[in-house]
Amino acid sequence: MKKLLAMAMLATAAINTHAIENQPDSLYLFSYTTDHNKNHDGLHFAWSIDNKSWHKIGGSHNFVSSDYGPWGSGKRMIDPVLLRRKDGKWVCTWLVNEDGKVIANTETDDLILWKPQDYYAAGDKKNGNRNIERQQIVFPDGDRRKGVVIKVERAVVNDLIAEYERSQYRNARQSELMRDDPMRFKGLKDVTFTVTANPTDKKAISPELFGIFFEDINYAADGGLYAELLQNRDFEYTPHDVRGRNKDWNATYAWSIEGEGITMSIDTVAPLHPNNSHYALLDISTTGSALVNAGWDGVAVKAGEKYDFSMFAKSEKVTPFELRIVDKDGNVIARRKINIGGKGWKQTKTVVVPDKTVSDGRLELRPLATGKVAVDFISLFPQNTFKGRKNGMRKDLAEKLVDLHPRFVRFPGGCLAHGNGLHNIYRWKNTIGELWERKGMRNIWNYHQTMGLGYYEYFRFCEDIGATPLPVIAAGVPCQNSSDGGDGQQGGLPMEEMQQYIQDILDLVEWARGDKSTKWGSLRAKAGHPKPFDLKYIGIGNEDLISDVFTVRYKMICEAVKAKYPDIQIVGTAGPFNRGSDYEYGWKLANEMNLDVIDEHYYVPSGWMIYNQDFYDSYDRNKTKVYLGEYASHTPGKKHNMESALTTALYLASVERNADVVQLSSYAPLLSRRGHQQWSHNLIYFDNASIRLTTDYHVQKLYGRNAGDEYIPCYAKADNNQENVRLRMGHSIVRDSGTGDVIIKLVNLLPVKVTTKLNLEGILGTTVRATAETMAGKPADEGVAPVKTEQEVSPVIDYEMSPYSFTVIRFNPDKK
Ligand code: AHR
């Protein structure tokens, strides 16, 4: 209750912002930071009438924080200096660490919206004068701080106070949780909600609204959707793949020798391919031992199914081996004699059929003769992949993605696309061609990416599932949170490399769409796809810092792609949040450049979804469209429960209403292998034997499978007009012009029943049978899946929504 009262008081405070009306016209403003929290504290303000007695604005509220370097060890602000220039603009500079070599620099007109930061060497004149006097202030609570004092108009201080109060108000609203509902809605009676369709005002909406975000995070590709069963098949893992250089993570990772008769060493002389420079050299002194691969938490195979085994070897003479798949108790469940090697690298292939299903087996290669043999690129791949594709996707996982009915697939990320440092930018050309010629590399999420699931497999998968590819390519800069290489900041490709970098992007279009007489189209054809692939979107950049380094490269790329391929829709970027400098300046650039689409990201507390259903209502319909490229509703402990599911369902009803400006959306991240998680809130969890679909997955599926291309607006009114009640009821009506089906989505986030009086006159002539799918449960319930029923729907019906529920009713007015 105390919390609810506090929230109400804050709401009032937000209206009465000007707390210092009766003070002089000019005041002293003190800007400072603290060394708290390893200098992650950002810039604070305090004000004073007399430069003696000081009042902090919002205690430790930070008005701008450092964006330099990686999360954790970076993002530090030391010794900030805030100056006002003659033109009235403010400039703030600070040291990003103790060595003082790099100075962060940002500007602002109002001390509230700050420009994206740039970073210059100490002494660069862009930093302005940092040799100004710092004053020591002692606050009434005894806190002593050094900083800069400037005289300002009272309005400046008032605006800062107002901004602080607004932020408190926002925070209070977005941290509302359903566990407080018994108090919040004490005594609340069932609600009646009248929803009257207004088909005459229907509008066209994007038919591609729901897609998926694929990133190799949490072992989503290698060890996940990519069906290879052996880990480190090419002996290319290196300690550098893992932050902190884990020495056990090396070329022998996942491999071991069982028994005494073999030694294994790693060699690089005359490799299979320069991009695959390591291989294992086996020195076999006696038979009876084995080279073993542990797979991904074990090798998972099914009884009676066929598995393609292949490997490369070279040796003085052809050497016989026994290939075995063994269960965890040592029982052999598949075996085959193979002859490997000979002079020069030779590939051996065979098919094995296990007689038992296991999820935690291993692969053994047992030499049947002594000698030295070099081995590389050892692979075990199910034939039973999704659509039976060679080098394809794990079938059960792929089917779960298909069930979402995604209209597009984003790839390869996320941060993976722009990488951790310049050398880690994802390059599509490294991911095509023969598997052993591809260039695997460090995965930004601290493991190894083989590129086995490369651009060819990605485009083929999109085609197989009827989805449009949406490749995202770095804007010539790595992730602004980079920790690997250089001084750990965004940086940018040297200008002399930009022409080739841009050419690579243009070559991607030719590779996807060019006919087989073109240089790049011929490679696609050679890989097995003479027909062009569909490609109409290219994303440039991923939630980047909109710095000068970024902007110049971003513009060069976008302009070059548009000049050569005017029909390609460029998807730009608007930073990692739904507000603040990268969002504002990302949008400003998009407007200046007249970009087709812009990619917004926001992972938000579940309460944000409730209070921001009008987020897109005021967006300009005639400008750049939106790709809501990464989003999720996070509850405490990042649980996938009804609270996260329902707040998302509610918010998506508003996104659907705005799908004339929001063209694309994808929840993130998508996949997570149990026990290998770098991100704690994902749509689907899996291991070798099972798949867990989250409540959020079911919401995505209900929206994806019940999308439309026309939105039918409604007049909606509840018999309870309290704001927090009204905002917890959502609805959306769409029509799919392809099937003629009309789909109604109803969301109830209240602890009481809501009777929806639906008036569908003008849409529905007579009573028809319809299917309804409902998810209902308590806010903390996990594992809730929709329940399907058939029911009668007439033009005027009372539909009773259970407390905390989401219902989708689908009917076809033409079918009786
Ligand atoms: O979805 C996980 C990560 O979140 C993405 O890689 C990145 O773009 C975002 O910060």
Short mmCIF file of N, CA, C and O in Angstrom, two decimals, residues 103-167:
data_model
loop_
_atom_site.label_atom_id
_atom_site.label_comp_id
_atom_site.label_asym_id
_atom_site.label_seq_id
_atom_site.Cartn_x
_atom_site.Cartn_y
_atom_site.Cartn_z
N ILE A 103 38.96 11.38 -23.99
CA ILE A 103 37.97 12.25 -23.36
C ILE A 103 36.63 12.04 -24.06
O ILE A 103 36.54 12.08 -25.29
N ALA A 104 35.61 11.79 -23.27
CA ALA A 104 34.25 11.69 -23.83
C ALA A 104 33.69 13.09 -23.95
O ALA A 104 33.99 13.96 -23.12
N ASN A 105 32.84 13.27 -24.95
CA ASN A 105 32.36 14.60 -25.26
C ASN A 105 30.90 14.51 -25.71
O ASN A 105 30.57 13.74 -26.60
N THR A 106 30.04 15.30 -25.08
CA THR A 106 28.65 15.35 -25.55
C THR A 106 28.12 16.76 -25.40
O THR A 106 28.60 17.54 -24.57
N GLU A 107 27.11 17.07 -26.21
CA GLU A 107 26.52 18.41 -26.18
C GLU A 107 25.05 18.31 -25.90
O GLU A 107 24.43 17.27 -26.11
N THR A 108 24.48 19.42 -25.48
CA THR A 108 23.03 19.46 -25.25
C THR A 108 22.55 20.90 -25.31
O THR A 108 23.30 21.83 -24.99
N ASP A 109 21.28 21.06 -25.68
CA ASP A 109 20.70 22.40 -25.67
C ASP A 109 20.09 22.72 -24.31
O ASP A 109 19.95 23.87 -23.93
N ASP A 110 19.67 21.65 -23.60
CA ASP A 110 18.81 21.88 -22.43
C ASP A 110 19.21 21.06 -21.21
O ASP A 110 18.47 21.02 -20.23
N LEU A 111 20.34 20.39 -21.26
CA LEU A 111 20.82 19.52 -20.17
C LEU A 111 19.94 18.29 -20.00
O LEU A 111 20.10 17.52 -19.05
N ILE A 112 19.00 18.09 -20.91
CA ILE A 112 18.07 16.95 -20.76
C ILE A 112 18.29 15.96 -21.90
O ILE A 112 18.59 14.80 -21.68
N LEU A 113 18.15 16.44 -23.14
CA LEU A 113 18.45 15.56 -24.27
C LEU A 113 19.90 15.81 -24.70
O LEU A 113 20.23 16.91 -25.14
N TRP A 114 20.71 14.80 -24.55
CA TRP A 114 22.14 14.92 -24.85
C TRP A 114 22.42 14.28 -26.20
O TRP A 114 21.82 13.27 -26.55
N LYS A 115 23.37 14.86 -26.90
CA LYS A 115 23.76 14.28 -28.20
C LYS A 115 24.49 12.96 -27.97
O LYS A 115 25.16 12.80 -26.94
N PRO A 116 24.45 12.04 -28.91
CA PRO A 116 25.27 10.83 -28.77
C PRO A 116 26.73 11.22 -28.56
O PRO A 116 27.20 12.21 -29.13
N GLN A 117 27.41 10.47 -27.76
CA GLN A 117 28.76 10.86 -27.37
C GLN A 117 29.80 10.60 -28.45
O GLN A 117 29.65 9.67 -29.24
N ASP A 118 30.82 11.43 -28.46
CA ASP A 118 32.01 11.16 -29.26
C ASP A 118 33.19 11.10 -28.32
O ASP A 118 33.12 11.58 -27.18
N TYR A 119 34.28 10.52 -28.79
CA TYR A 119 35.43 10.31 -27.92
C TYR A 119 36.68 10.78 -28.66
O TYR A 119 36.94 10.32 -29.77
N TYR A 120 37.39 11.73 -28.04
CA TYR A 120 38.57 12.30 -28.68
C TYR A 120 39.77 12.11 -27.78
O TYR A 120 39.62 11.93 -26.56
N ALA A 121 40.94 12.22 -28.40
CA ALA A 121 42.17 12.13 -27.61
C ALA A 121 42.26 13.35 -26.70
O ALA A 121 41.78 14.44 -27.06
N ALA A 122 42.88 13.17 -25.54
CA ALA A 122 43.08 14.31 -24.64
C ALA A 122 43.85 15.38 -25.41
O ALA A 122 44.74 15.08 -26.20
N GLY A 123 43.48 16.62 -25.22
CA GLY A 123 44.19 17.69 -25.92
C GLY A 123 43.51 18.09 -27.22
O GLY A 123 43.78 19.17 -27.76
N ASP A 124 42.62 17.26 -27.76
CA ASP A 124 41.92 17.61 -29.01
C ASP A 124 41.07 18.84 -28.74
O ASP A 124 40.36 18.92 -27.74
N LYS A 125 41.11 19.79 -29.70
CA LYS A 125 40.42 21.04 -29.37
C LYS A 125 38.89 20.89 -29.34
O LYS A 125 38.19 21.73 -28.79
N LYS A 126 38.37 19.79 -29.88
CA LYS A 126 36.92 19.57 -29.82
C LYS A 126 36.43 19.45 -28.38
O LYS A 126 35.26 19.60 -28.08
N ASN A 127 37.36 19.14 -27.49
CA ASN A 127 36.95 18.97 -26.09
C ASN A 127 36.77 20.30 -25.36
O ASN A 127 36.28 20.32 -24.23
N GLY A 128 37.19 21.40 -25.97
CA GLY A 128 37.07 22.70 -25.29
C GLY A 128 38.04 22.78 -24.12
O GLY A 128 38.95 21.95 -23.97
N ASN A 129 37.80 23.76 -23.28
CA ASN A 129 38.72 24.01 -22.18
C ASN A 129 38.36 23.13 -20.98
O ASN A 129 37.28 23.23 -20.43
N ARG A 130 39.29 22.27 -20.59
CA ARG A 130 39.02 21.47 -19.39
C ARG A 130 39.80 22.00 -18.18
O ARG A 130 39.71 21.46 -17.10
N ASN A 131 40.56 23.08 -18.47
CA ASN A 131 41.38 23.61 -17.36
C ASN A 131 40.62 24.66 -16.57
O ASN A 131 41.11 25.76 -16.36
N ILE A 132 39.41 24.39 -16.23
CA ILE A 132 38.70 25.41 -15.48
C ILE A 132 38.61 24.99 -14.02
O ILE A 132 38.79 23.81 -13.68
N GLU A 133 38.28 25.96 -13.20
CA GLU A 133 38.31 25.72 -11.75
C GLU A 133 37.20 24.75 -11.32
O GLU A 133 36.05 24.87 -11.74
N ARG A 134 37.56 23.73 -10.54
CA ARG A 134 36.57 22.84 -9.90
C ARG A 134 36.38 23.34 -8.47
O ARG A 134 37.36 23.64 -7.80
N GLN A 135 35.16 23.38 -8.07
CA GLN A 135 34.87 23.86 -6.71
C GLN A 135 34.51 22.69 -5.82
O GLN A 135 33.90 21.72 -6.28
N GLN A 136 34.86 22.78 -4.56
CA GLN A 136 34.44 21.71 -3.61
C GLN A 136 33.17 22.17 -2.90
O GLN A 136 33.13 23.26 -2.34
N ILE A 137 32.17 21.32 -2.92
CA ILE A 137 30.88 21.64 -2.30
C ILE A 137 30.64 20.67 -1.15
O ILE A 137 30.90 19.47 -1.30
N VAL A 138 30.12 21.18 -0.06
CA VAL A 138 29.73 20.28 1.02
C VAL A 138 28.21 20.35 1.13
O VAL A 138 27.64 21.42 1.35
N PHE A 139 27.56 19.22 0.94
CA PHE A 139 26.09 19.18 1.02
C PHE A 139 25.65 19.09 2.48
O PHE A 139 26.43 18.68 3.35
N PRO A 140 24.37 19.44 2.75
CA PRO A 140 23.89 19.40 4.13
C PRO A 140 24.06 18.02 4.78
O PRO A 140 24.26 17.92 5.98
N ASP A 141 24.04 16.96 3.95
CA ASP A 141 24.21 15.62 4.54
C ASP A 141 25.69 15.26 4.75
O ASP A 141 26.03 14.14 5.11
N GLY A 142 26.61 16.22 4.52
CA GLY A 142 28.04 15.99 4.77
C GLY A 142 28.77 15.49 3.53
O GLY A 142 30.00 15.43 3.51
N ASP A 143 28.03 15.12 2.50
CA ASP A 143 28.64 14.63 1.25
C ASP A 143 29.48 15.75 0.63
O ASP A 143 29.01 16.87 0.48
N ARG A 144 30.74 15.47 0.33
CA ARG A 144 31.64 16.48 -0.29
C ARG A 144 31.92 16.09 -1.72
O ARG A 144 32.32 14.94 -1.97
N ARG A 145 31.75 17.01 -2.65
CA ARG A 145 32.01 16.70 -4.05
C ARG A 145 32.72 17.84 -4.74
O ARG A 145 32.47 19.01 -4.43
N LYS A 146 33.56 17.48 -5.73
CA LYS A 146 34.23 18.50 -6.53
C LYS A 146 33.55 18.58 -7.89
O LYS A 146 33.19 17.53 -8.46
N GLY A 147 33.34 19.76 -8.40
CA GLY A 147 32.72 19.88 -9.71
C GLY A 147 32.77 21.31 -10.18
O GLY A 147 33.52 22.13 -9.66
N VAL A 148 31.91 21.59 -11.17
CA VAL A 148 31.94 22.92 -11.80
C VAL A 148 30.68 23.68 -11.41
O VAL A 148 29.58 23.14 -11.47
N VAL A 149 30.87 24.94 -11.01
CA VAL A 149 29.71 25.78 -10.66
C VAL A 149 29.53 26.82 -11.76
O VAL A 149 30.49 27.47 -12.18
N ILE A 150 28.28 26.96 -12.21
CA ILE A 150 27.97 27.96 -13.25
C ILE A 150 26.71 28.69 -12.81
O ILE A 150 25.82 28.08 -12.21
N LYS A 151 26.60 29.96 -13.17
CA LYS A 151 25.39 30.70 -12.88
C LYS A 151 24.41 30.48 -14.05
O LYS A 151 24.80 30.57 -15.22
N VAL A 152 23.17 30.15 -13.73
CA VAL A 152 22.18 29.88 -14.78
C VAL A 152 20.86 30.56 -14.45
O VAL A 152 20.62 30.92 -13.29
N GLU A 153 19.99 30.65 -15.45
CA GLU A 153 18.66 31.18 -15.22
C GLU A 153 17.88 30.16 -14.36
O GLU A 153 18.11 28.95 -14.48
N ARG A 154 16.93 30.66 -13.59
CA ARG A 154 16.15 29.77 -12.74
C ARG A 154 15.43 28.69 -13.56
O ARG A 154 15.26 27.56 -13.14
N ALA A 155 15.03 29.08 -14.78
CA ALA A 155 14.30 28.12 -15.62
C ALA A 155 15.12 26.86 -15.89
O ALA A 155 14.56 25.76 -16.00
N VAL A 156 16.44 27.02 -15.96
CA VAL A 156 17.29 25.85 -16.23
C VAL A 156 17.15 24.86 -15.07
O VAL A 156 16.97 23.65 -15.27
N VAL A 157 17.18 25.38 -13.87
CA VAL A 157 17.06 24.51 -12.70
C VAL A 157 15.66 23.91 -12.64
O VAL A 157 15.49 22.71 -12.39
N ASN A 158 14.67 24.74 -12.90
CA ASN A 158 13.30 24.22 -12.89
C ASN A 158 13.12 23.08 -13.89
O ASN A 158 12.48 22.08 -13.60
N ASP A 159 13.72 23.25 -15.06
CA ASP A 159 13.59 22.20 -16.08
C ASP A 159 14.26 20.91 -15.62
O ASP A 159 13.77 19.81 -15.88
N LEU A 160 15.39 21.05 -14.93
CA LEU A 160 16.06 19.84 -14.44
C LEU A 160 15.22 19.14 -13.37
O LEU A 160 15.10 17.92 -13.36
N ILE A 161 14.63 19.95 -12.51
CA ILE A 161 13.77 19.35 -11.47
C ILE A 161 12.59 18.65 -12.14
O ILE A 161 12.23 17.52 -11.79
N ALA A 162 12.01 19.33 -13.13
CA ALA A 162 10.86 18.74 -13.81
C ALA A 162 11.25 17.44 -14.51
O ALA A 162 10.51 16.45 -14.47
N GLU A 163 12.43 17.43 -15.12
CA GLU A 163 12.88 16.22 -15.81
C GLU A 163 13.06 15.08 -14.81
O GLU A 163 12.66 13.93 -15.05
N TYR A 164 13.66 15.42 -13.68
CA TYR A 164 13.85 14.39 -12.65
C TYR A 164 12.49 13.84 -12.21
O TYR A 164 12.30 12.62 -12.11
N GLU A 165 11.54 14.73 -11.99
CA GLU A 165 10.23 14.27 -11.51
C GLU A 165 9.51 13.43 -12.57
O GLU A 165 8.87 12.43 -12.26
N ARG A 166 9.67 13.85 -13.82
CA ARG A 166 9.07 13.04 -14.90
C ARG A 166 9.68 11.64 -14.90
O ARG A 166 8.98 10.64 -15.07
N SER A 167 10.98 11.57 -14.70
CA SER A 167 11.63 10.25 -14.74
C SER A 167 11.13 9.38 -13.58
O SER A 167 10.92 8.18 -13.75
#
